[in-house]
Amino acid sequence: MFGVTILGNNSALPAYDRHPTAQIVTLNDQLFLIDCGEGTQMQLSRYKIRRSKISHIFISHLHGDHYFGLPGLLTSFSLMNREQDLHLHAPEPLKRILELQFSTADTRFSYKLLFHALGDEGVIVDDEKFTVETFKVFHRIDCWGFVIREKKKPRKIDMEKLAGKDIPAIFYERLKAGEDYITKSGERIANESVTIANTAAKSYGFCGDTIYNETICKHLNDITLLYHEATFLKDQEERAASRFHSTTIQAAKIAQTAKPKRLLIGHFSSKYEILDAFLEETVAVFPQTQLALEGVTYIIK
Amino acid sequence: MFGVTILGNNSALPAYDRHPTAQIVTLNDQLFLIDCGEGTQMQLSRYKIRRSKISHIFISHLHGDHYFGLPGLLTSFSLMNREQDLHLHAPEPLKRILELQFSTADTRFSYKLLFHALGDEGVIVDDEKFTVETFKVFHRIDCWGFVIREKKKPRKIDMEKLAGKDIPAIFYERLKAGEDYITKSGERIANESVTIANTAAKSYGFCGDTIYNETICKHLNDITLLYHEATFLKDQEERAASRFHSTTIQAAKIAQTAKPKRLLIGHFSSKYEILDAFLEETVAVFPQTQLALEGVTYIIK
């Protein structure tokens, strides 16, 4: 399973029981948390998410609505006697903030918190089964986007078709990797004739708080599901720009250029109680759009 | 109106939709916030409390469950364009923590935040109509209790009884203050014969996280409603002590000594889903006890 569960879809000021940004990405048996606004630990309980499975936390930037829930969550992990390491990828100044808070509280941790400062663009996590890339987006303070990609999956060997062929078992891993086999007599056995493509590697792109800027699209190749903020409706383009945020139409334009399979929009201003117009305006430009709604899991397929 | 509304009655780990410590004290047209655990701003919305009326915030200590909601609340005040000054009374290290968070976020405030470091015991707010006193309680890190007292109210003049007496109007304020009047002929007119006592000045005492320690009672003279933490049931006395917390019986004993009109207990461990036993055990020692329940306002009378 590869999916994203929305815990918070609102901009800075909580309203209408909408919460500040937090998303759980599920990739098979691992969970990743992207941003951690105030109340995230309560939202995790509300939606019965197994927080012990969270292995990596990614914080896009240090406006409070994207991380004020983090010190509480990290403390609670310890109160629940977490033992496994936790990787935190975040802007560098967060380290000092957390250290100051935890030393003042004399907090003792039951687990190891590994802080990885965001800085260079590129791959920041390279796991056996997935990678995480980061890149700069454009906000009032330094702000990063993230792409979580499944690694290209090996092809599956078609045992029936393989039956008559003279290919040693030792070569099977290379078949799965897509290589042709050359027999001792020099005959080439085409990979496609004995293997079947696996399901395509999927990916999730996260562009949190950002002003409209097409240059981010170069980091968004081959995205299955793209989240892009849409804080305001289209008639508030000036207001959006003055606050380094985007409108519905601007999120849709990014999707038009980056060409993900689907677009998810969120970070709605608390100025809006009803969200219907966000969907209407965005779908008009990029039809495969959904609203990020709290408690809903969007499968990445 | 003088009362306290509970926004959070749980200990550090939020559970069963119970929240970390936060209380709103209403005194006529002013609101005071005591402690500000994560999610306090959402609780203020949930219970429709007019946050703009908050003039003073008191933070008992710097364990996260007592202040992790504060940076978000202070930011939100600004997003809502608050203009009036806000007084924050808190342990000194909080100043540096907040400065670091707000400078990192490049937060611009629409109002003036006045930080008052807690240190010496005694009166920390001396208003026309009330005082706030602070004193040390006994926790793993520095921790303060608070007493909010209405000022002694002037007596009311009984105009009917005054009618036949030769007392000049210029002396009325001194009558209200309780003085007898001596006429020119040397006759003493007893104050009680021409004035009526006003309602008694009431008070609210707050003893947040603390190990059982009778010495705090010397700061709890003449308290109308006393809040004392009761994190554990009586069979967990050792556990309570090891964590610098109190049990039901210990909270009740403090009340037996300090003799408030009523006792309110809270900060329940997330180990307990059902709270009935907290009330049963405490009432057995100090009958005038109530559980601090979220969303409930306890009138101080």
Coordinates of C-alpha atoms in Angstrom, one line a residue:
Chain A
M1 CA 0.0 0.0 0.0
F2 CA 1.2 3.5 -0.9
G3 CA -1.0 6.3 0.2
V4 CA -1.3 9.6 2.1
T5 CA -3.6 10.4 5.0
I6 CA -4.4 14.0 5.7
L7 CA -4.3 15.0 9.3
G8 CA -4.5 18.8 8.7
N9 CA -5.6 20.7 5.6
N10 CA -5.8 24.3 7.0
S11 CA -3.5 27.2 6.8
A12 CA -2.0 28.8 9.9
L13 CA -5.2 29.7 11.9
P14 CA -7.1 26.6 12.9
A15 CA -10.8 27.0 12.0
Y16 CA -13.9 24.9 11.4
D17 CA -12.3 21.9 13.0
R18 CA -9.6 22.0 10.3
H19 CA -6.1 21.7 11.6
P20 CA -2.6 22.9 10.5
T21 CA -0.6 20.9 8.1
A22 CA 0.3 17.3 8.8
Q23 CA 0.2 14.3 6.5
I24 CA 1.0 10.6 7.0
V25 CA 2.5 8.8 4.0
T26 CA 2.1 5.0 4.2
L27 CA 4.5 2.9 2.2
N28 CA 4.0 -0.7 2.9
D29 CA 4.9 -1.2 6.5
Q30 CA 6.5 2.2 7.1
L31 CA 4.9 5.5 7.9
F32 CA 6.4 8.9 7.2
L33 CA 5.1 12.1 8.7
I34 CA 5.2 15.3 6.6
D35 CA 4.9 18.4 8.7
C36 CA 3.5 18.4 12.2
G37 CA 1.2 21.3 13.0
E38 CA -0.1 21.8 16.5
G39 CA -2.5 18.9 17.5
T40 CA -0.9 16.3 15.2
Q41 CA -0.6 13.8 18.0
M42 CA -4.3 14.2 18.8
Q43 CA -5.1 13.7 15.1
L44 CA -3.0 10.6 15.0
S45 CA -5.1 9.2 17.8
R46 CA -8.4 10.4 16.3
Y47 CA -7.7 8.5 13.0
K48 CA -6.2 5.5 14.8
I49 CA -2.8 5.7 13.1
R50 CA -0.1 3.5 14.5
R51 CA 2.4 6.2 15.4
S52 CA 5.0 3.7 16.4
K53 CA 5.4 2.8 12.7
I54 CA 6.6 6.4 11.9
S55 CA 10.3 6.0 10.9
H56 CA 10.9 9.4 9.2
I57 CA 9.6 12.9 9.8
F58 CA 10.0 15.6 7.2
I59 CA 9.4 19.3 8.2
S60 CA 9.0 21.6 5.2
H61 CA 9.7 24.9 7.0
L62 CA 9.7 26.6 10.4
H63 CA 6.4 28.5 10.3
G64 CA 4.6 27.3 13.4
D65 CA 1.6 25.8 11.7
H66 CA 4.0 23.2 10.2
Y67 CA 5.9 22.1 13.3
F68 CA 4.4 23.3 16.6
G69 CA 3.0 19.8 17.1
L70 CA 6.5 18.3 16.9
P71 CA 7.9 18.8 20.4
G72 CA 4.8 17.3 21.9
L73 CA 4.8 14.3 19.5
L74 CA 8.5 13.6 20.2
T75 CA 7.9 13.8 23.9
S76 CA 4.9 11.5 23.7
F77 CA 6.9 8.9 21.8
S78 CA 9.2 8.8 24.8
L79 CA 6.3 8.6 27.3
M80 CA 5.1 5.6 25.2
N81 CA 8.6 4.1 25.6
R82 CA 9.4 4.1 21.9
E83 CA 12.7 2.3 21.3
Q84 CA 13.4 2.4 17.6
D85 CA 15.4 5.3 16.0
L86 CA 13.5 8.2 14.6
H87 CA 14.8 10.2 11.6
L88 CA 13.9 13.9 11.6
H89 CA 14.6 15.8 8.4
A90 CA 14.1 19.5 8.9
P91 CA 15.5 23.0 8.5
E92 CA 18.7 23.4 10.5
P93 CA 17.4 26.0 13.1
L94 CA 14.9 23.4 14.4
K95 CA 17.7 21.5 16.1
R96 CA 18.6 24.4 18.4
I97 CA 14.9 25.0 19.2
L98 CA 14.2 21.4 20.1
E99 CA 17.4 21.2 22.1
L100 CA 16.5 24.3 24.1
Q101 CA 12.9 23.0 24.8
F102 CA 14.1 19.6 25.8
S103 CA 17.0 20.7 28.0
T104 CA 14.7 23.2 29.7
A105 CA 12.2 20.5 30.4
D106 CA 14.9 18.0 31.4
T107 CA 13.3 15.5 28.9
R108 CA 14.8 12.1 28.9
F109 CA 14.4 10.2 25.6
S110 CA 13.7 6.5 25.4
Y111 CA 14.8 6.4 21.8
K112 CA 17.4 7.9 19.5
L113 CA 16.3 11.0 17.5
L114 CA 18.5 11.5 14.5
F115 CA 18.4 15.0 13.2
H116 CA 19.2 15.6 9.4
A117 CA 19.4 19.2 8.4
L118 CA 17.9 20.1 5.1
G119 CA 20.2 21.9 2.8
D120 CA 21.2 20.6 -0.6
E121 CA 18.6 19.6 -3.0
G122 CA 18.5 15.9 -4.0
V123 CA 18.1 12.5 -2.5
I124 CA 18.0 12.6 1.4
V125 CA 16.8 9.1 2.0
D126 CA 18.0 6.1 0.0
D127 CA 16.3 3.0 1.3
E128 CA 16.1 -0.4 -0.2
K129 CA 12.6 0.2 -1.4
F130 CA 12.2 3.9 -1.8
T131 CA 14.0 7.3 -2.0
V132 CA 13.1 10.7 -0.7
E133 CA 14.2 13.8 -2.6
T134 CA 14.0 17.3 -1.4
F135 CA 14.1 20.6 -3.3
K136 CA 13.5 24.3 -2.6
V137 CA 10.1 25.9 -3.0
F138 CA 9.5 29.6 -2.6
H139 CA 8.1 30.9 0.6
R140 CA 8.7 33.9 3.0
I141 CA 11.3 31.8 4.8
D142 CA 13.3 28.8 3.5
C143 CA 10.9 26.0 2.6
W144 CA 11.4 22.6 1.1
G145 CA 9.3 20.2 -1.0
F146 CA 9.6 16.5 -1.0
V147 CA 9.2 13.6 -3.4
I148 CA 8.9 10.0 -2.1
R149 CA 9.5 7.5 -4.8
E150 CA 9.2 3.7 -4.8
K151 CA 12.3 2.2 -6.3
K152 CA 11.9 0.8 -9.8
K153 CA 10.6 -2.7 -9.1
P154 CA 12.3 -5.8 -10.6
R155 CA 10.5 -7.5 -13.5
K156 CA 8.9 -10.8 -12.7
I157 CA 10.2 -14.0 -14.3
D158 CA 7.6 -15.9 -16.4
M159 CA 8.4 -19.5 -15.4
E160 CA 6.3 -21.0 -18.1
K161 CA 8.2 -19.1 -20.9
L162 CA 11.5 -19.8 -19.2
A163 CA 10.9 -23.5 -19.2
G164 CA 12.4 -24.3 -22.6
K165 CA 15.2 -21.8 -22.4
D166 CA 18.7 -22.6 -21.3
I167 CA 19.2 -19.8 -18.7
P168 CA 21.1 -20.7 -15.5
A169 CA 19.3 -19.8 -12.2
I170 CA 22.3 -17.6 -11.3
F171 CA 21.3 -15.2 -14.0
Y172 CA 17.7 -14.8 -12.7
E173 CA 18.4 -11.6 -10.7
R174 CA 19.8 -10.0 -13.8
L175 CA 16.7 -11.0 -15.8
K176 CA 14.6 -9.3 -13.1
A177 CA 16.8 -6.2 -13.6
G178 CA 15.9 -6.3 -17.3
E179 CA 19.0 -7.8 -19.0
D180 CA 18.9 -10.0 -22.1
Y181 CA 20.7 -13.3 -21.8
I182 CA 23.3 -14.4 -24.3
T183 CA 23.6 -18.2 -24.5
K184 CA 27.0 -20.0 -25.0
S185 CA 26.2 -20.3 -28.7
G186 CA 25.8 -16.6 -28.9
E187 CA 22.0 -16.5 -29.2
R188 CA 20.3 -13.5 -27.6
I189 CA 17.2 -14.3 -25.5
A190 CA 15.2 -11.0 -25.2
N191 CA 14.3 -10.1 -21.7
E192 CA 10.7 -9.4 -22.6
S193 CA 10.3 -12.9 -23.9
V194 CA 10.8 -14.5 -20.4
T195 CA 9.8 -11.7 -18.0
I196 CA 6.7 -9.6 -17.2
A197 CA 6.8 -6.0 -16.1
N198 CA 6.0 -5.4 -12.5
T199 CA 3.6 -2.6 -11.5
A200 CA 5.2 0.8 -12.1
A201 CA 7.1 2.5 -9.4
K202 CA 4.8 5.2 -7.9
S203 CA 5.6 8.5 -6.3
Y204 CA 4.2 11.2 -4.1
G205 CA 5.2 14.8 -4.4
F206 CA 4.7 17.4 -1.6
C207 CA 4.8 21.1 -2.3
G208 CA 3.9 22.8 0.9
D209 CA 3.7 26.6 1.4
T210 CA 4.9 28.2 -1.8
I211 CA 4.3 31.1 -4.1
Y212 CA 3.5 30.1 -7.7
N213 CA 6.8 29.3 -9.4
E214 CA 7.0 27.0 -12.4
T215 CA 10.7 26.3 -11.8
I216 CA 9.7 23.7 -9.1
C217 CA 8.3 21.5 -11.9
K218 CA 11.8 20.4 -12.8
H219 CA 11.8 18.4 -9.6
L220 CA 8.4 16.9 -10.3
N221 CA 9.1 14.4 -13.1
D222 CA 6.9 11.3 -13.2
I223 CA 4.8 12.0 -10.1
T224 CA 1.8 9.8 -9.4
L225 CA 0.1 12.0 -6.9
L226 CA 1.1 15.6 -6.4
Y227 CA 0.1 17.7 -3.4
H228 CA 0.3 21.4 -4.0
E229 CA -0.9 24.1 -1.6
A230 CA -3.9 26.2 -2.7
T231 CA -4.4 28.7 0.1
F232 CA -6.7 31.0 -1.7
L233 CA -9.3 31.1 -4.5
K234 CA -8.4 32.5 -7.9
D235 CA -9.8 36.0 -7.2
Q236 CA -7.2 36.4 -4.4
E237 CA -4.1 36.2 -6.6
E238 CA -2.5 39.4 -5.2
R239 CA -3.2 38.4 -1.6
A240 CA -1.7 35.0 -2.3
A241 CA 1.4 36.4 -3.8
S242 CA 1.9 39.0 -1.0
R243 CA 1.9 36.1 1.5
F244 CA 4.0 33.7 -0.6
H245 CA 1.1 31.4 -1.2
S246 CA -0.7 30.0 -4.2
T247 CA -4.3 30.0 -5.6
T248 CA -6.3 27.2 -7.0
I249 CA -5.5 28.1 -10.6
Q250 CA -1.8 28.3 -9.8
A251 CA -1.8 24.9 -8.2
A252 CA -3.6 23.6 -11.3
K253 CA -1.0 25.2 -13.6
I254 CA 1.8 23.6 -11.8
A255 CA 0.0 20.2 -12.3
Q256 CA -0.5 21.1 -16.0
T257 CA 3.2 21.5 -16.4
A258 CA 4.5 18.7 -14.1
K259 CA 1.8 16.3 -15.3
P260 CA 1.2 14.1 -12.3
K261 CA -1.5 11.5 -12.6
R262 CA -3.5 13.3 -9.9
L263 CA -3.4 16.6 -8.0
L264 CA -4.3 17.0 -4.3
I265 CA -4.8 20.6 -3.0
G266 CA -4.8 21.8 0.6
H267 CA -3.7 24.4 3.1
F268 CA -7.0 26.2 2.8
S269 CA -7.2 29.7 4.3
S270 CA -9.4 30.0 7.4
K271 CA -11.2 32.7 5.5
Y272 CA -13.2 30.0 3.8
E273 CA -15.6 27.8 5.7
I274 CA -17.0 26.0 2.6
L275 CA -14.4 24.4 0.2
D276 CA -16.5 23.5 -2.8
A277 CA -15.1 26.4 -4.9
F278 CA -11.5 25.2 -4.4
L279 CA -12.4 22.0 -6.2
E280 CA -14.5 23.7 -8.9
E281 CA -11.8 26.2 -9.8
T282 CA -8.9 23.7 -9.9
V283 CA -10.8 21.0 -11.8
A284 CA -11.6 23.5 -14.5
V285 CA -7.8 23.7 -15.3
F286 CA -6.6 20.2 -14.1
P287 CA -9.5 17.7 -14.0
Q288 CA -7.7 15.0 -12.0
T289 CA -7.8 17.1 -8.8
Q290 CA -9.1 16.2 -5.3
L291 CA -9.4 18.3 -2.1
A292 CA -7.2 17.1 0.8
L293 CA -9.7 16.3 3.4
E294 CA -8.8 15.4 7.0
G295 CA -9.1 11.8 7.9
V296 CA -9.2 10.7 4.3
T297 CA -6.5 8.4 2.8
Y298 CA -5.6 9.0 -0.8
I299 CA -4.2 5.9 -2.5
I300 CA -1.3 6.5 -4.8
K301 CA -1.9 4.4 -7.9
Chain B
M1 CA -18.7 36.5 37.5
F2 CA -15.7 34.7 38.8
G3 CA -15.1 31.2 37.5
V4 CA -12.7 28.7 36.0
T5 CA -13.3 26.8 32.7
I6 CA -11.2 23.7 32.2
L7 CA -9.8 23.3 28.7
G8 CA -7.4 20.4 29.5
N9 CA -7.5 18.0 32.5
N10 CA -5.0 15.3 31.4
S11 CA -1.4 14.7 32.2
A12 CA 1.3 14.8 29.6
L13 CA 0.1 12.1 27.1
P14 CA -3.2 13.2 25.6
A15 CA -5.8 10.3 25.7
Y16 CA -9.5 9.7 25.6
D17 CA -10.1 13.1 24.1
R18 CA -8.6 14.6 27.2
H19 CA -6.1 17.4 26.7
P20 CA -3.0 18.7 28.4
T21 CA -3.4 21.4 31.1
A22 CA -5.1 24.7 30.3
Q23 CA -7.6 26.7 32.3
I24 CA -9.4 29.9 31.6
V25 CA -10.2 32.1 34.7
T26 CA -13.0 34.6 34.1
L27 CA -13.1 37.6 36.5
N28 CA -15.8 40.0 35.4
D29 CA -14.8 41.2 31.9
Q30 CA -11.2 39.8 31.9
L31 CA -9.9 36.4 31.1
F32 CA -6.7 34.8 32.4
L33 CA -5.2 31.7 30.9
I34 CA -3.3 29.4 33.2
D35 CA -1.1 27.0 31.4
C36 CA -1.4 26.4 27.7
G37 CA -0.9 22.7 26.6
E38 CA -0.8 21.7 23.0
G39 CA -4.2 22.3 21.3
T40 CA -5.3 25.0 23.7
Q41 CA -6.2 27.3 20.8
M42 CA -8.5 24.6 19.4
Q43 CA -10.1 24.1 22.8
L44 CA -10.8 27.8 23.1
S45 CA -12.7 27.6 19.8
R46 CA -14.4 24.4 20.8
Y47 CA -15.8 26.0 23.9
K48 CA -16.5 29.4 22.2
I49 CA -14.3 31.4 24.6
R50 CA -13.6 34.9 23.5
R51 CA -9.8 34.7 23.4
S52 CA -9.5 38.4 22.7
K53 CA -10.5 39.0 26.3
I54 CA -7.4 37.2 27.6
S55 CA -5.2 39.9 29.3
H56 CA -2.8 37.7 31.3
I57 CA -1.3 34.3 30.7
F58 CA 0.4 32.4 33.5
I59 CA 2.6 29.4 32.8
S60 CA 3.4 27.2 35.8
H61 CA 6.4 25.4 34.4
L62 CA 8.2 24.4 31.2
H63 CA 7.2 20.8 30.8
G64 CA 5.7 20.7 27.3
D65 CA 2.2 19.6 28.3
H66 CA 1.9 23.0 30.1
Y67 CA 3.1 25.3 27.3
F68 CA 3.5 23.6 23.9
G69 CA 0.2 25.3 22.8
L70 CA 1.5 28.8 23.6
P71 CA 3.6 29.6 20.5
G72 CA 0.6 28.7 18.3
L73 CA -1.8 30.8 20.4
L74 CA 0.5 33.8 20.4
T75 CA 0.9 33.5 16.6
S76 CA -2.8 33.2 16.1
F77 CA -3.5 36.3 18.2
S78 CA -1.5 38.2 15.6
L79 CA -3.2 36.5 12.6
M80 CA -6.4 37.8 14.2
N81 CA -4.9 41.3 14.4
R82 CA -5.0 41.6 18.2
E83 CA -4.0 45.0 19.3
Q84 CA -4.1 45.1 23.1
D85 CA -1.1 44.3 25.2
L86 CA -0.7 40.7 26.5
H87 CA 1.0 39.9 29.7
L88 CA 2.9 36.6 29.9
H89 CA 4.0 35.5 33.3
A90 CA 6.3 32.4 32.9
P91 CA 9.6 30.8 34.0
E92 CA 12.5 32.9 32.6
P93 CA 13.8 30.3 30.0
L94 CA 10.6 30.6 28.0
K95 CA 11.6 34.0 26.8
R96 CA 14.5 32.6 24.9
I97 CA 12.5 29.7 23.5
L98 CA 9.8 32.0 22.2
E99 CA 12.3 34.5 20.8
L100 CA 14.1 31.7 18.9
Q101 CA 10.9 30.3 17.5
F102 CA 9.5 33.7 16.4
S103 CA 12.8 35.0 15.0
T104 CA 13.2 31.8 13.0
A105 CA 9.7 32.1 11.6
D106 CA 10.1 35.8 11.0
T107 CA 6.9 36.3 12.9
R108 CA 5.6 39.9 13.0
F109 CA 3.3 40.7 16.0
S110 CA 0.3 43.0 15.7
Y111 CA 0.3 43.5 19.5
K112 CA 2.8 43.9 22.4
L113 CA 3.7 40.8 24.3
L114 CA 5.0 41.7 27.8
F115 CA 7.1 39.0 29.3
H116 CA 7.3 38.8 33.1
A117 CA 9.7 36.2 34.4
L118 CA 8.6 34.3 37.5
G119 CA 11.1 34.4 40.3
D120 CA 10.3 35.8 43.7
E121 CA 7.2 34.6 45.5
G122 CA 4.5 37.1 46.2
V123 CA 2.2 39.5 44.3
I124 CA 2.9 39.6 40.6
V125 CA -0.2 41.4 39.4
D126 CA -1.8 44.2 41.4
D127 CA -4.9 45.4 39.6
E128 CA -7.6 47.8 40.8
K129 CA -9.9 44.8 41.3
F130 CA -7.7 41.8 41.9
T131 CA -4.2 40.5 42.7
V132 CA -2.3 37.5 41.5
E133 CA 0.2 35.9 43.8
T134 CA 2.7 33.2 42.9
F135 CA 4.6 30.7 45.0
K136 CA 6.8 27.7 44.4
V137 CA 5.4 24.2 44.3
F138 CA 7.6 21.1 44.1
H139 CA 8.2 19.4 40.8
R140 CA 11.1 17.8 38.9
I141 CA 11.8 21.3 37.4
D142 CA 11.0 24.7 38.8
C143 CA 7.2 25.0 39.0
W144 CA 4.9 27.8 40.4
G145 CA 1.4 27.9 41.8
F146 CA -0.9 30.9 41.5
V147 CA -3.6 32.6 43.6
I148 CA -6.0 35.0 42.0
R149 CA -7.8 37.1 44.6
E150 CA -10.5 39.6 44.2
K151 CA -9.7 42.7 46.2
K152 CA -11.6 43.2 49.4
K153 CA -14.8 44.9 48.4
P154 CA -16.0 48.2 50.1
R155 CA -19.0 48.0 52.4
K156 CA -22.3 49.4 51.2
I157 CA -23.8 52.4 52.9
D158 CA -27.3 51.8 54.2
M159 CA -28.9 55.1 53.3
E160 CA -32.0 54.5 55.4
K161 CA -30.0 54.1 58.6
L162 CA -27.7 57.0 57.6
A163 CA -30.7 59.3 57.3
G164 CA -30.9 60.5 61.0
K165 CA -27.1 60.6 61.5
D166 CA -24.9 63.7 61.2
I167 CA -22.2 62.3 58.9
P168 CA -20.8 64.5 56.1
A169 CA -20.8 63.1 52.6
I170 CA -17.1 63.6 52.4
F171 CA -16.7 60.8 54.9
Y172 CA -18.7 58.2 52.9
E173 CA -15.6 56.6 51.3
R174 CA -14.1 56.0 54.7
L175 CA -17.4 54.5 55.9
K176 CA -17.2 52.1 52.9
A177 CA -13.7 51.2 54.0
G178 CA -15.1 50.2 57.4
E179 CA -14.2 53.2 59.7
D180 CA -16.4 54.4 62.5
Y181 CA -17.3 58.1 62.5
I182 CA -16.7 60.4 65.5
T183 CA -19.1 63.3 65.6
K184 CA -18.0 66.9 66.6
S185 CA -19.5 66.2 70.0
G186 CA -17.3 63.1 70.4
E187 CA -20.0 60.5 69.8
R188 CA -18.8 57.3 68.0
I189 CA -21.1 56.0 65.3
A190 CA -20.3 52.4 64.8
N191 CA -19.6 51.5 61.1
E192 CA -21.9 48.4 61.2
S193 CA -24.8 50.6 62.3
V194 CA -24.8 52.5 59.0
T195 CA -23.2 50.1 56.4
I196 CA -23.8 46.6 55.1
A197 CA -21.0 44.1 54.3
N198 CA -20.5 43.5 50.6
T199 CA -20.1 40.0 49.2
A200 CA -16.8 38.5 50.4
A201 CA -13.7 38.8 48.2
K202 CA -13.3 35.4 46.5
S203 CA -10.1 33.6 45.3
Y204 CA -8.9 30.8 43.1
G205 CA -5.8 28.8 43.9
F206 CA -3.9 26.8 41.3
C207 CA -1.4 24.1 42.3
G208 CA -0.3 22.5 39.1
D209 CA 2.3 19.7 38.9
T210 CA 3.6 19.0 42.4
I211 CA 4.7 16.3 44.7
Y212 CA 2.8 16.2 48.0
N213 CA 4.2 18.9 50.2
E214 CA 2.2 20.5 53.0
T215 CA 4.4 23.6 53.1
I216 CA 2.5 25.0 50.1
C217 CA -0.5 25.5 52.4
K218 CA 1.0 28.7 53.9
H219 CA 0.3 30.3 50.5
L220 CA -3.3 29.1 50.4
N221 CA -5.0 31.2 53.1
D222 CA -8.6 31.9 52.6
I223 CA -9.0 30.2 49.2
T224 CA -12.5 29.9 47.8
L225 CA -11.8 27.3 45.1
L226 CA -8.5 25.4 45.2
Y227 CA -7.3 23.4 42.2
H228 CA -4.7 20.8 43.1
E229 CA -3.3 18.1 40.7
A230 CA -4.2 14.5 41.4
T231 CA -2.4 12.5 38.7
F232 CA -2.7 9.1 40.3
L233 CA -5.1 7.1 42.5
K234 CA -4.1 6.4 46.1
D235 CA -2.6 3.0 45.4
Q236 CA 0.1 4.7 43.2
E237 CA 1.7 6.8 45.9
E238 CA 5.2 5.6 45.2
R239 CA 4.8 6.1 41.4
A240 CA 3.4 9.6 42.1
A241 CA 6.3 10.5 44.3
S242 CA 8.9 9.2 41.8
R243 CA 7.4 11.5 39.2
F244 CA 6.9 14.5 41.5
H245 CA 3.1 14.2 41.2
S246 CA 0.3 13.7 43.8
T247 CA -2.4 11.2 44.5
T248 CA -6.1 11.8 45.2
I249 CA -5.6 11.4 48.9
Q250 CA -2.6 13.8 48.9
A251 CA -4.6 16.5 47.1
A252 CA -7.4 16.0 49.7
K253 CA -4.9 16.3 52.6
I254 CA -3.7 19.6 51.2
A255 CA -7.3 20.8 51.1
Q256 CA -7.8 19.5 54.7
T257 CA -5.0 21.7 55.8
A258 CA -5.5 24.8 53.6
K259 CA -9.3 24.7 54.1
P260 CA -10.6 26.1 50.8
K261 CA -14.4 26.1 50.4
R262 CA -14.1 23.6 47.5
L263 CA -11.4 21.5 45.9
L264 CA -11.0 20.8 42.2
I265 CA -8.7 18.0 41.0
G266 CA -7.2 17.3 37.6
H267 CA -4.1 16.4 35.6
F268 CA -5.3 12.8 35.4
S269 CA -2.8 10.2 34.1
S270 CA -3.6 8.7 30.7
K271 CA -3.3 5.4 32.4
Y272 CA -7.0 5.9 33.5
E273 CA -9.9 6.0 31.1
I274 CA -12.6 6.2 33.7
L275 CA -12.3 8.9 36.4
D276 CA -14.9 7.9 38.9
A277 CA -12.4 6.5 41.4
F278 CA -10.6 9.9 41.5
L279 CA -13.7 11.5 42.9
E280 CA -14.6 8.7 45.3
E281 CA -11.2 8.6 46.8
T282 CA -10.9 12.3 47.2
V283 CA -14.4 12.9 48.6
A284 CA -13.7 10.4 51.3
V285 CA -11.2 12.7 52.8
F286 CA -12.4 16.1 51.6
P287 CA -16.1 16.0 50.8
Q288 CA -16.3 19.3 48.9
T289 CA -14.4 18.0 45.9
Q290 CA -15.1 18.1 42.2
L291 CA -13.4 16.6 39.1
A292 CA -12.0 19.1 36.7
L293 CA -13.9 18.2 33.5
E294 CA -13.1 19.7 30.1
G295 CA -15.6 22.3 28.9
V296 CA -17.1 22.8 32.4
T297 CA -17.0 26.1 34.2
Y298 CA -16.8 26.0 37.9
I299 CA -18.2 29.1 39.5
I300 CA -16.1 30.5 42.4
K301 CA -18.6 31.3 45.2

